[in-house]
Amino acid sequence: MPADTTDIDELIALMARLPGLGPRSARRAVLHLIKKRGQLMSPLADSLARVAATARECLTCGNVSTADTCDICAAEKRRTGQICVVEDVADLWAMERAQVFRGRYHVLGGVLSALDAVGPEELRIPQLIRRVAEEEVSELILALPATVDGQTTAHYIADHLAGVTVTTLAQGVPVGGELDYLDDGTISAALAARKSV
Amino acid sequence: MPADTTDIDELIALMARLPGLGPRSARRAVLHLIKKRGQLMSPLADSLARVAATARECLTCGNVSTADTCDICAAEKRRTGQICVVEDVADLWAMERAQVFRGRYHVLGGVLSALDAVGPEELRIPQLIRRVAEEEVSELILALPATVDGQTTAHYIADHLAGVTVTTLAQGVPVGGELDYLDDGTISAALAARKSV
C-alpha cells in the first residue's frame, strides 16, 4: 500500500489560514497535535465540528452564540435599557472580561467606511435603530474604535437616535500607561479632558 | 431555551493549547473560524478528525504518516543505503524542503539527555542499530542539533555503529548570514573549517 501524507499536508494548509499562524507555526501545531492525538487532536476536531454546526449570530445583538439568543441577551439578571455598541464580537468579549458593564450589547459587525464602501445597511445599524424604538433604552454607550471611521460611525448613530442619551467611552491615559510610550493624540485628549484631583 | 456559549469557550481553551497560540490569539482564531464556518471551520474539523484517526509513526523511520510505512520509506525512487538521522519530524520536513537529500531518514524522537533522563532506549536508537544491521547502509548522515545533547547523541551513535561511514552536517556561516549577527561559536567553527577559494 503506497503511503501518503496528503491528509497531513492538507491539515497544515488549513491551519496556516488561521490568523496568527503562518506555514511554519502551522507545521509546528500539526506536529504537536499528532503527538497528542488522544488528549488534544480528537477533542479539538469534535469541538470544531460541534461549534461549526451550532454557532450563529444572536438575532438580537449580533454576538456569536450556539443559540438564536445569546447568553447575554437571555440573561434575566442583566440590566435592560443600557446598550453598549461595539464594532465586533472581540470587543464585546473585551468588555465582558473587564466585568464592569452589566447591560446589553449591540455588535455592529464593522464600522462605516467610505473607502471600503461600508454603509449603514452593511452593518447592524438598522437593527440598532429598530431595537432602540422597540426596547426601553435609556442609554446607548458607544464603545467604538477611536479611529476616523469609528468616530464617523459614532456620529452617525448619535444623529439617528435623537431621543436617547448617547455616551461614549472616555479617552485618556491607559491605566498603567507610561506617558513616554503614548501617542500625541492620546496625550492631547487626556489633557483636554483633565479633571481636578 | 437558555443559550450557552460553553462550546465556544471550550473551543477557545483547546485552541489556546496549540504551540504559538495564547488565549488572545486563540480567541481571534475562533472568531475567524466562526465567521468562516463553511469554508474553513468544517473542513478543518473534518481534516483534524481524519488525521487524528489515521496518523501514526512510520514503523521503519519514525516519520509521521497516515500508513504504517511513510511515503519516503515507500518511495522506490529514493536512494537506499544513505540514512539521514534527525532529532524529530520537523527536522525531517526541513531537510525535505531543501530538496537536496534523496536517501532515507531515521527520526530519533529526541536526543540523549542526562538531565532529562533520556537514554538510548527512550529514543529510536536501538531501531537505528537494527536497521543498519539489516539494510545495506553505506552512510549515516547525522543531522542532529549542534547542542551538547545533540553532539553527545551523535558520538553515541558513531561509537555504536563502527562498521558504517558516519558523517555530520558541516558547521559554518549560514548562506546569506551576516557575521555581525552570528554567535562566537559559529564564527569560530567556520574559521576552523575554512577552505581555500
CSV table of C-alpha atoms in Angstrom, one decimal:
chain,number,residue,atom,x,y,z
A,1,MET,CA,0.0,0.0,0.0
A,2,PRO,CA,1.5,3.3,-1.0
A,3,ALA,CA,1.6,5.6,2.0
A,4,ASP,CA,0.6,9.2,1.5
A,5,THR,CA,0.8,12.3,3.7
A,6,THR,CA,-1.6,14.4,1.7
A,7,ASP,CA,-4.1,14.4,4.6
A,8,ILE,CA,-1.4,15.9,6.9
A,9,ASP,CA,-0.3,18.4,4.2
A,10,GLU,CA,-3.9,19.5,3.8
A,11,LEU,CA,-4.3,19.9,7.6
A,12,ILE,CA,-1.2,22.1,7.6
A,13,ALA,CA,-2.6,24.2,4.8
A,14,LEU,CA,-5.9,24.7,6.6
A,15,MET,CA,-4.2,25.6,9.9
A,16,ALA,CA,-1.9,28.1,8.1
A,17,ARG,CA,-5.1,30.0,7.2
A,18,LEU,CA,-5.8,30.8,10.8
A,19,PRO,CA,-4.9,34.4,11.9
A,20,GLY,CA,-1.7,34.4,13.8
A,21,LEU,CA,-0.4,31.2,12.3
A,22,GLY,CA,1.9,31.0,9.2
A,23,PRO,CA,3.2,28.0,7.4
A,24,ARG,CA,5.9,27.4,9.9
A,25,SER,CA,3.8,27.6,13.1
A,26,ALA,CA,1.1,25.6,11.4
A,27,ARG,CA,3.6,22.8,10.8
A,28,ARG,CA,4.6,23.0,14.5
A,29,ALA,CA,1.0,23.0,15.6
A,30,VAL,CA,0.2,20.0,13.5
A,31,LEU,CA,3.2,18.0,14.8
A,32,HIS,CA,2.1,18.9,18.3
A,33,LEU,CA,-1.4,17.8,17.5
A,34,ILE,CA,-0.3,14.5,16.0
A,35,LYS,CA,1.9,13.8,19.1
A,36,LYS,CA,-1.2,14.5,21.3
A,37,ARG,CA,-3.8,12.7,19.2
A,38,GLY,CA,-5.9,11.5,22.0
A,39,GLN,CA,-5.7,14.3,24.5
A,40,LEU,CA,-5.9,17.3,22.1
A,41,MET,CA,-6.4,16.5,18.4
A,42,SER,CA,-9.6,14.4,18.7
A,43,PRO,CA,-11.3,16.7,21.3
A,44,LEU,CA,-10.3,19.7,19.1
A,45,ALA,CA,-11.9,18.0,16.0
A,46,ASP,CA,-15.1,17.3,17.9
A,47,SER,CA,-15.2,20.8,19.4
A,48,LEU,CA,-14.7,22.4,16.0
A,49,ALA,CA,-17.4,20.2,14.4
A,50,ARG,CA,-19.8,21.0,17.2
A,51,VAL,CA,-19.3,24.8,17.1
A,52,ALA,CA,-19.3,24.8,13.3
A,53,ALA,CA,-22.7,23.1,13.4
A,54,THR,CA,-24.2,25.2,16.1
A,55,ALA,CA,-22.5,28.7,16.1
A,56,ARG,CA,-24.6,31.5,14.8
A,57,GLU,CA,-25.2,35.2,15.3
A,58,CYS,CA,-27.6,36.2,18.1
A,59,LEU,CA,-30.7,37.6,16.4
A,60,THR,CA,-30.9,40.4,18.9
A,61,CYS,CA,-27.4,41.7,19.3
A,62,GLY,CA,-25.1,40.0,16.8
A,63,ASN,CA,-23.0,38.3,19.4
A,64,VAL,CA,-21.8,34.8,18.5
A,65,SER,CA,-23.8,32.1,20.2
A,66,THR,CA,-24.8,28.5,19.9
A,67,ALA,CA,-28.5,29.5,20.0
A,68,ASP,CA,-30.7,32.1,18.4
A,69,THR,CA,-30.5,34.3,21.6
A,70,CYS,CA,-27.0,34.6,23.1
A,71,ASP,CA,-26.5,34.1,26.8
A,72,ILE,CA,-26.1,37.9,27.4
A,73,CYS,CA,-29.5,38.7,25.8
A,74,ALA,CA,-31.1,35.7,27.5
A,75,ALA,CA,-29.7,36.6,31.0
A,76,GLU,CA,-32.5,38.0,33.1
A,77,LYS,CA,-30.1,39.4,35.6
A,78,ARG,CA,-28.6,41.9,33.2
A,79,ARG,CA,-29.8,45.4,33.1
A,80,THR,CA,-32.1,46.3,30.2
A,81,GLY,CA,-32.2,49.9,29.0
A,82,GLN,CA,-28.4,50.2,28.6
A,83,ILE,CA,-26.9,49.1,25.3
A,84,CYS,CA,-23.2,49.1,24.7
A,85,VAL,CA,-22.5,49.4,20.9
A,86,VAL,CA,-19.3,47.6,19.8
A,87,GLU,CA,-17.6,47.1,16.4
A,88,ASP,CA,-17.2,43.3,16.7
A,89,VAL,CA,-17.5,40.3,19.0
A,90,ALA,CA,-13.9,40.6,20.1
A,91,ASP,CA,-14.7,44.0,21.5
A,92,LEU,CA,-17.8,42.6,23.3
A,93,TRP,CA,-15.6,39.9,24.8
A,94,ALA,CA,-13.0,42.5,25.9
A,95,MET,CA,-15.8,44.5,27.7
A,96,GLU,CA,-17.1,41.3,29.3
A,97,ARG,CA,-13.6,40.5,30.6
A,98,ALA,CA,-13.5,43.8,32.4
A,99,GLN,CA,-16.6,42.8,34.3
A,100,VAL,CA,-17.9,46.3,34.8
A,101,PHE,CA,-20.8,46.5,32.3
A,102,ARG,CA,-24.0,44.7,33.3
A,103,GLY,CA,-26.2,45.9,30.5
A,104,ARG,CA,-26.8,44.5,27.0
A,105,TYR,CA,-24.7,44.8,23.8
A,106,HIS,CA,-25.1,45.5,20.1
A,107,VAL,CA,-22.5,44.3,17.7
A,108,LEU,CA,-22.3,46.4,14.5
A,109,GLY,CA,-20.1,43.9,12.6
A,110,GLY,CA,-17.8,46.7,11.5
A,111,VAL,CA,-17.7,50.5,11.2
A,112,LEU,CA,-18.9,52.9,8.4
A,113,SER,CA,-16.2,53.3,5.8
A,114,ALA,CA,-16.4,55.4,2.6
A,115,LEU,CA,-13.2,53.8,1.3
A,116,ASP,CA,-14.4,50.2,1.7
A,117,ALA,CA,-18.0,51.1,0.7
A,118,VAL,CA,-19.4,50.1,4.1
A,119,GLY,CA,-22.7,51.9,4.6
A,120,PRO,CA,-25.3,51.6,7.5
A,121,GLU,CA,-27.1,48.8,5.6
A,122,GLU,CA,-24.0,46.7,5.6
A,123,LEU,CA,-23.8,47.0,9.4
A,124,ARG,CA,-26.4,46.1,12.1
A,125,ILE,CA,-27.3,49.8,12.4
A,126,PRO,CA,-30.9,49.5,11.1
A,127,GLN,CA,-31.4,46.7,13.7
A,128,LEU,CA,-30.0,49.0,16.4
A,129,ILE,CA,-32.4,51.8,15.4
A,130,ARG,CA,-35.3,49.3,15.5
A,131,ARG,CA,-34.1,47.9,18.8
A,132,VAL,CA,-34.0,51.4,20.4
A,133,ALA,CA,-37.5,52.0,19.2
A,134,GLU,CA,-38.8,48.7,20.5
A,135,GLU,CA,-37.0,48.2,23.8
A,136,GLU,CA,-37.0,50.8,26.5
A,137,VAL,CA,-33.5,52.1,26.0
A,138,SER,CA,-32.3,54.9,28.3
A,139,GLU,CA,-28.6,55.0,27.3
A,140,LEU,CA,-26.6,54.0,24.4
A,141,ILE,CA,-22.8,53.6,25.2
A,142,LEU,CA,-20.7,53.8,22.1
A,143,ALA,CA,-17.5,51.7,22.6
A,144,LEU,CA,-16.3,52.2,19.1
A,145,PRO,CA,-12.7,52.4,18.0
A,146,ALA,CA,-11.1,55.9,18.2
A,147,THR,CA,-10.4,55.9,14.5
A,148,VAL,CA,-11.8,58.3,11.9
A,149,ASP,CA,-14.2,55.5,10.7
A,150,GLY,CA,-15.1,54.6,14.3
A,151,GLN,CA,-15.9,58.2,15.2
A,152,THR,CA,-17.9,58.7,11.9
A,153,THR,CA,-20.0,55.7,12.9
A,154,ALA,CA,-20.5,57.1,16.4
A,155,HIS,CA,-21.7,60.4,15.0
A,156,TYR,CA,-24.0,58.7,12.5
A,157,ILE,CA,-25.6,56.7,15.3
A,158,ALA,CA,-25.9,59.7,17.6
A,159,ASP,CA,-27.6,61.7,14.8
A,160,HIS,CA,-30.1,59.0,14.0
A,161,LEU,CA,-31.1,58.3,17.6
A,162,ALA,CA,-32.1,61.7,18.8
A,163,GLY,CA,-34.4,60.7,21.7
A,164,VAL,CA,-31.8,58.6,23.6
A,165,THR,CA,-28.8,59.6,25.8
A,166,VAL,CA,-25.8,58.6,23.8
A,167,THR,CA,-22.5,58.4,25.6
A,168,THR,CA,-19.0,57.3,24.6
A,169,LEU,CA,-16.0,55.8,26.4
A,170,ALA,CA,-13.7,58.3,27.9
A,171,GLN,CA,-10.4,58.9,26.2
A,172,GLY,CA,-7.2,59.4,28.2
A,173,VAL,CA,-4.1,57.7,29.5
A,174,PRO,CA,-4.5,53.9,29.9
A,175,VAL,CA,-4.2,52.6,33.4
A,176,GLY,CA,-0.6,51.7,34.0
A,177,GLY,CA,0.4,53.5,30.8
A,178,GLU,CA,3.6,55.5,30.7
A,179,LEU,CA,3.4,58.9,29.0
A,180,ASP,CA,6.7,58.2,27.2
A,181,TYR,CA,5.0,55.4,25.2
A,182,LEU,CA,1.8,57.2,24.4
A,183,ASP,CA,1.0,58.8,21.0
A,184,ASP,CA,0.4,62.6,20.8
A,185,GLY,CA,-3.3,62.2,20.1
A,186,THR,CA,-3.9,60.3,23.4
A,187,ILE,CA,-1.9,62.8,25.4
A,188,SER,CA,-3.7,65.8,24.0
A,189,ALA,CA,-7.1,64.0,24.5
A,190,ALA,CA,-6.1,63.3,28.1
A,191,LEU,CA,-5.0,66.9,28.7
A,192,ALA,CA,-8.2,68.3,27.2
A,193,ALA,CA,-10.3,66.1,29.4
A,194,ARG,CA,-8.2,66.7,32.6
A,195,LYS,CA,-10.0,66.6,35.9
A,196,SER,CA,-9.4,68.3,39.3
A,197,VAL,CA,-7.8,66.0,41.8
B,1,MET,CA,-34.2,27.8,25.8
B,2,PRO,CA,-31.2,29.2,27.7
B,3,ALA,CA,-28.4,30.0,25.3
B,4,ASP,CA,-24.9,28.9,26.3
B,5,THR,CA,-21.5,29.7,24.8
B,6,THR,CA,-19.7,27.0,26.7
B,7,ASP,CA,-19.0,25.1,23.5
B,8,ILE,CA,-17.2,28.2,22.1
B,9,ASP,CA,-15.3,28.7,25.4
B,10,GLU,CA,-14.2,25.1,25.3
B,11,LEU,CA,-13.0,25.5,21.7
B,12,ILE,CA,-11.0,28.6,22.7
B,13,ALA,CA,-9.4,26.7,25.6
B,14,LEU,CA,-8.4,23.9,23.3
B,15,MET,CA,-7.0,26.2,20.6
B,16,ALA,CA,-5.0,28.1,23.3
B,17,ARG,CA,-3.2,24.8,24.0
B,18,LEU,CA,-1.6,24.8,20.5
B,19,PRO,CA,2.0,25.9,20.3
B,20,GLY,CA,2.3,29.5,19.1
B,21,LEU,CA,-1.2,30.4,20.2
B,22,GLY,CA,-2.1,32.1,23.5
B,23,PRO,CA,-5.6,32.9,24.9
B,24,ARG,CA,-5.8,36.1,22.9
B,25,SER,CA,-4.8,34.7,19.6
B,26,ALA,CA,-7.0,31.6,20.3
B,27,ARG,CA,-10.0,33.9,20.7
B,28,ARG,CA,-9.1,35.7,17.4
B,29,ALA,CA,-8.7,32.4,15.6
B,30,VAL,CA,-12.0,31.1,16.9
B,31,LEU,CA,-13.9,34.3,15.9
B,32,HIS,CA,-12.3,34.0,12.4
B,33,LEU,CA,-13.3,30.3,12.2
B,34,ILE,CA,-16.9,31.1,13.2
B,35,LYS,CA,-17.0,33.8,10.5
B,36,LYS,CA,-15.8,31.3,8.0
B,37,ARG,CA,-17.8,28.3,9.2
B,38,GLY,CA,-18.4,26.8,5.8
B,39,GLN,CA,-15.1,27.5,4.0
B,40,LEU,CA,-12.7,26.9,6.9
B,41,MET,CA,-14.1,25.6,10.1
B,42,SER,CA,-15.9,22.5,8.9
B,43,PRO,CA,-13.1,21.4,6.5
B,44,LEU,CA,-10.6,21.9,9.4
B,45,ALA,CA,-12.8,19.8,11.7
B,46,ASP,CA,-13.0,17.1,9.1
B,47,SER,CA,-9.3,17.2,8.4
B,48,LEU,CA,-8.4,17.0,12.1
B,49,ALA,CA,-10.7,14.1,12.6
B,50,ARG,CA,-9.3,12.3,9.6
B,51,VAL,CA,-5.6,12.9,10.6
B,52,ALA,CA,-6.4,12.0,14.3
B,53,ALA,CA,-7.8,8.7,13.1
B,54,THR,CA,-5.1,7.8,10.6
B,55,ALA,CA,-1.8,9.5,11.7
B,56,ARG,CA,0.8,7.2,13.2
B,57,GLU,CA,4.6,6.7,13.2
B,58,CYS,CA,6.2,5.1,10.3
B,59,LEU,CA,7.4,1.7,11.6
B,60,THR,CA,10.7,2.0,9.8
B,61,CYS,CA,11.9,5.5,10.3
B,62,GLY,CA,9.6,7.2,12.8
B,63,ASN,CA,8.3,9.9,10.4
B,64,VAL,CA,4.6,10.8,10.8
B,65,SER,CA,2.4,9.2,8.2
B,66,THR,CA,-1.1,8.0,7.6
B,67,ALA,CA,0.1,4.5,6.9
B,68,ASP,CA,2.5,2.0,8.6
B,69,THR,CA,5.2,2.9,6.0
B,70,CYS,CA,5.7,6.6,5.3
B,71,ASP,CA,5.9,7.8,1.7
B,72,ILE,CA,9.6,8.4,2.0
B,73,CYS,CA,10.3,4.8,3.1
B,74,ALA,CA,7.8,3.5,0.5
B,75,ALA,CA,9.3,5.6,-2.4
B,76,GLU,CA,11.2,3.3,-4.7
B,77,LYS,CA,13.0,6.1,-6.4
B,78,ARG,CA,14.8,7.2,-3.2
B,79,ARG,CA,18.3,6.0,-2.7
B,80,THR,CA,18.7,3.2,-0.2
B,81,GLY,CA,22.0,2.9,1.8
B,82,GLN,CA,22.1,6.5,2.9
B,83,ILE,CA,20.2,7.3,6.1
B,84,CYS,CA,19.9,10.8,7.5
B,85,VAL,CA,19.4,10.8,11.2
B,86,VAL,CA,17.3,13.7,12.6
B,87,GLU,CA,16.0,14.6,16.1
B,88,ASP,CA,12.3,15.0,15.1
B,89,VAL,CA,9.9,15.1,12.3
B,90,ALA,CA,10.1,18.9,12.0
B,91,ASP,CA,13.8,18.5,11.1
B,92,LEU,CA,12.9,15.8,8.5
B,93,TRP,CA,10.5,18.2,7.0
B,94,ALA,CA,13.2,21.0,6.9
B,95,MET,CA,15.6,18.6,5.1
B,96,GLU,CA,12.9,17.7,2.6
B,97,ARG,CA,12.1,21.4,1.9
B,98,ALA,CA,15.7,21.9,1.0
B,99,GLN,CA,15.2,19.1,-1.7
B,100,VAL,CA,18.9,18.1,-1.7
B,101,PHE,CA,18.8,14.7,0.1
B,102,ARG,CA,17.3,11.8,-1.8
B,103,GLY,CA,18.1,9.0,0.7
B,104,ARG,CA,16.1,7.7,3.6
B,105,TYR,CA,15.6,9.1,7.1
B,106,HIS,CA,15.6,7.9,10.7
B,107,VAL,CA,13.8,10.1,13.3
B,108,LEU,CA,15.2,9.6,16.8
B,109,GLY,CA,12.3,11.3,18.6
B,110,GLY,CA,14.7,13.4,20.7
B,111,VAL,CA,18.3,13.5,21.8
B,112,LEU,CA,20.1,11.8,24.7
B,113,SER,CA,19.9,13.9,27.8
B,114,ALA,CA,21.3,13.0,31.2
B,115,LEU,CA,19.4,15.9,32.8
B,116,ASP,CA,16.0,14.7,31.4
B,117,ALA,CA,16.9,11.1,31.9
B,118,VAL,CA,16.6,10.3,28.2
B,119,GLY,CA,18.7,7.2,27.4
B,120,PRO,CA,19.1,5.3,24.1
B,121,GLU,CA,16.1,3.1,24.9
B,122,GLU,CA,13.8,6.2,25.1
B,123,LEU,CA,14.9,7.1,21.6
B,124,ARG,CA,14.7,5.1,18.3
B,125,ILE,CA,18.4,4.3,18.6
B,126,PRO,CA,18.0,0.5,19.0
B,127,GLN,CA,15.9,0.6,15.9
B,128,LEU,CA,18.6,2.5,14.1
B,129,ILE,CA,21.3,0.0,15.1
B,130,ARG,CA,19.0,-2.9,13.9
B,131,ARG,CA,18.2,-1.1,10.7
B,132,VAL,CA,21.9,-0.5,9.9
B,133,ALA,CA,22.5,-4.3,10.5
B,134,GLU,CA,19.6,-5.3,8.3
B,135,GLU,CA,19.7,-2.8,5.5
B,136,GLU,CA,22.8,-2.3,3.4
B,137,VAL,CA,23.7,1.1,4.8
B,138,SER,CA,26.8,2.7,3.4
B,139,GLU,CA,26.5,6.1,5.0
B,140,LEU,CA,24.8,7.6,8.1
B,141,ILE,CA,24.4,11.3,7.9
B,142,LEU,CA,23.8,12.8,11.4
B,143,ALA,CA,21.8,16.0,11.1
B,144,LEU,CA,21.4,16.5,14.8
B,145,PRO,CA,21.3,19.8,16.7
B,146,ALA,CA,24.6,21.5,17.4
B,147,THR,CA,23.9,21.4,21.1
B,148,VAL,CA,25.7,19.5,23.8
B,149,ASP,CA,23.0,16.9,23.9
B,150,GLY,CA,22.8,16.7,20.1
B,151,GLN,CA,26.6,16.1,19.9
B,152,THR,CA,26.5,13.6,22.7
B,153,THR,CA,23.9,11.7,20.7
B,154,ALA,CA,26.0,11.9,17.6
B,155,HIS,CA,29.0,10.5,19.4
B,156,TYR,CA,27.0,7.7,20.9
B,157,ILE,CA,25.6,6.7,17.5
B,158,ALA,CA,29.1,6.9,15.9
B,159,ASP,CA,30.5,4.7,18.7
B,160,HIS,CA,27.9,2.0,18.3
B,161,LEU,CA,28.0,1.8,14.5
B,162,ALA,CA,31.6,1.2,13.9
B,163,GLY,CA,31.3,-0.5,10.5
B,164,VAL,CA,29.5,2.3,8.7
B,165,THR,CA,30.7,5.7,7.4
B,166,VAL,CA,29.2,8.2,9.8
B,167,THR,CA,29.1,11.9,8.6
B,168,THR,CA,27.7,15.0,10.1
B,169,LEU,CA,26.4,18.3,8.6
B,170,ALA,CA,29.1,21.0,8.1
B,171,GLN,CA,29.1,23.8,10.5
B,172,GLY,CA,29.7,27.4,9.4
B,173,VAL,CA,28.3,30.7,8.3
B,174,PRO,CA,24.6,30.3,7.1
B,175,VAL,CA,24.0,31.2,3.5
B,176,GLY,CA,23.0,34.9,3.5
B,177,GLY,CA,24.1,35.2,7.1
B,178,GLU,CA,25.8,38.4,8.2
B,179,LEU,CA,28.8,38.0,10.5
B,180,ASP,CA,27.6,40.7,12.8
B,181,TYR,CA,24.6,38.7,13.8
B,182,LEU,CA,26.4,35.3,14.3
B,183,ASP,CA,27.3,34.0,17.7
B,184,ASP,CA,31.0,33.4,18.6
B,185,GLY,CA,30.7,29.6,18.4
B,186,THR,CA,29.5,29.7,14.8
B,187,ILE,CA,32.2,32.1,13.7
B,188,SER,CA,35.0,30.0,15.4
B,189,ALA,CA,33.6,26.8,13.8
B,190,ALA,CA,33.5,28.5,10.4
B,191,LEU,CA,37.1,29.8,10.8
B,192,ALA,CA,38.4,26.4,11.9
B,193,ALA,CA,36.7,24.7,8.9
B,194,ARG,CA,37.9,27.3,6.4
B,195,LYS,CA,38.5,26.3,2.8
B,196,SER,CA,40.8,27.6,0.1
B,197,VAL,CA,39.0,29.6,-2.5
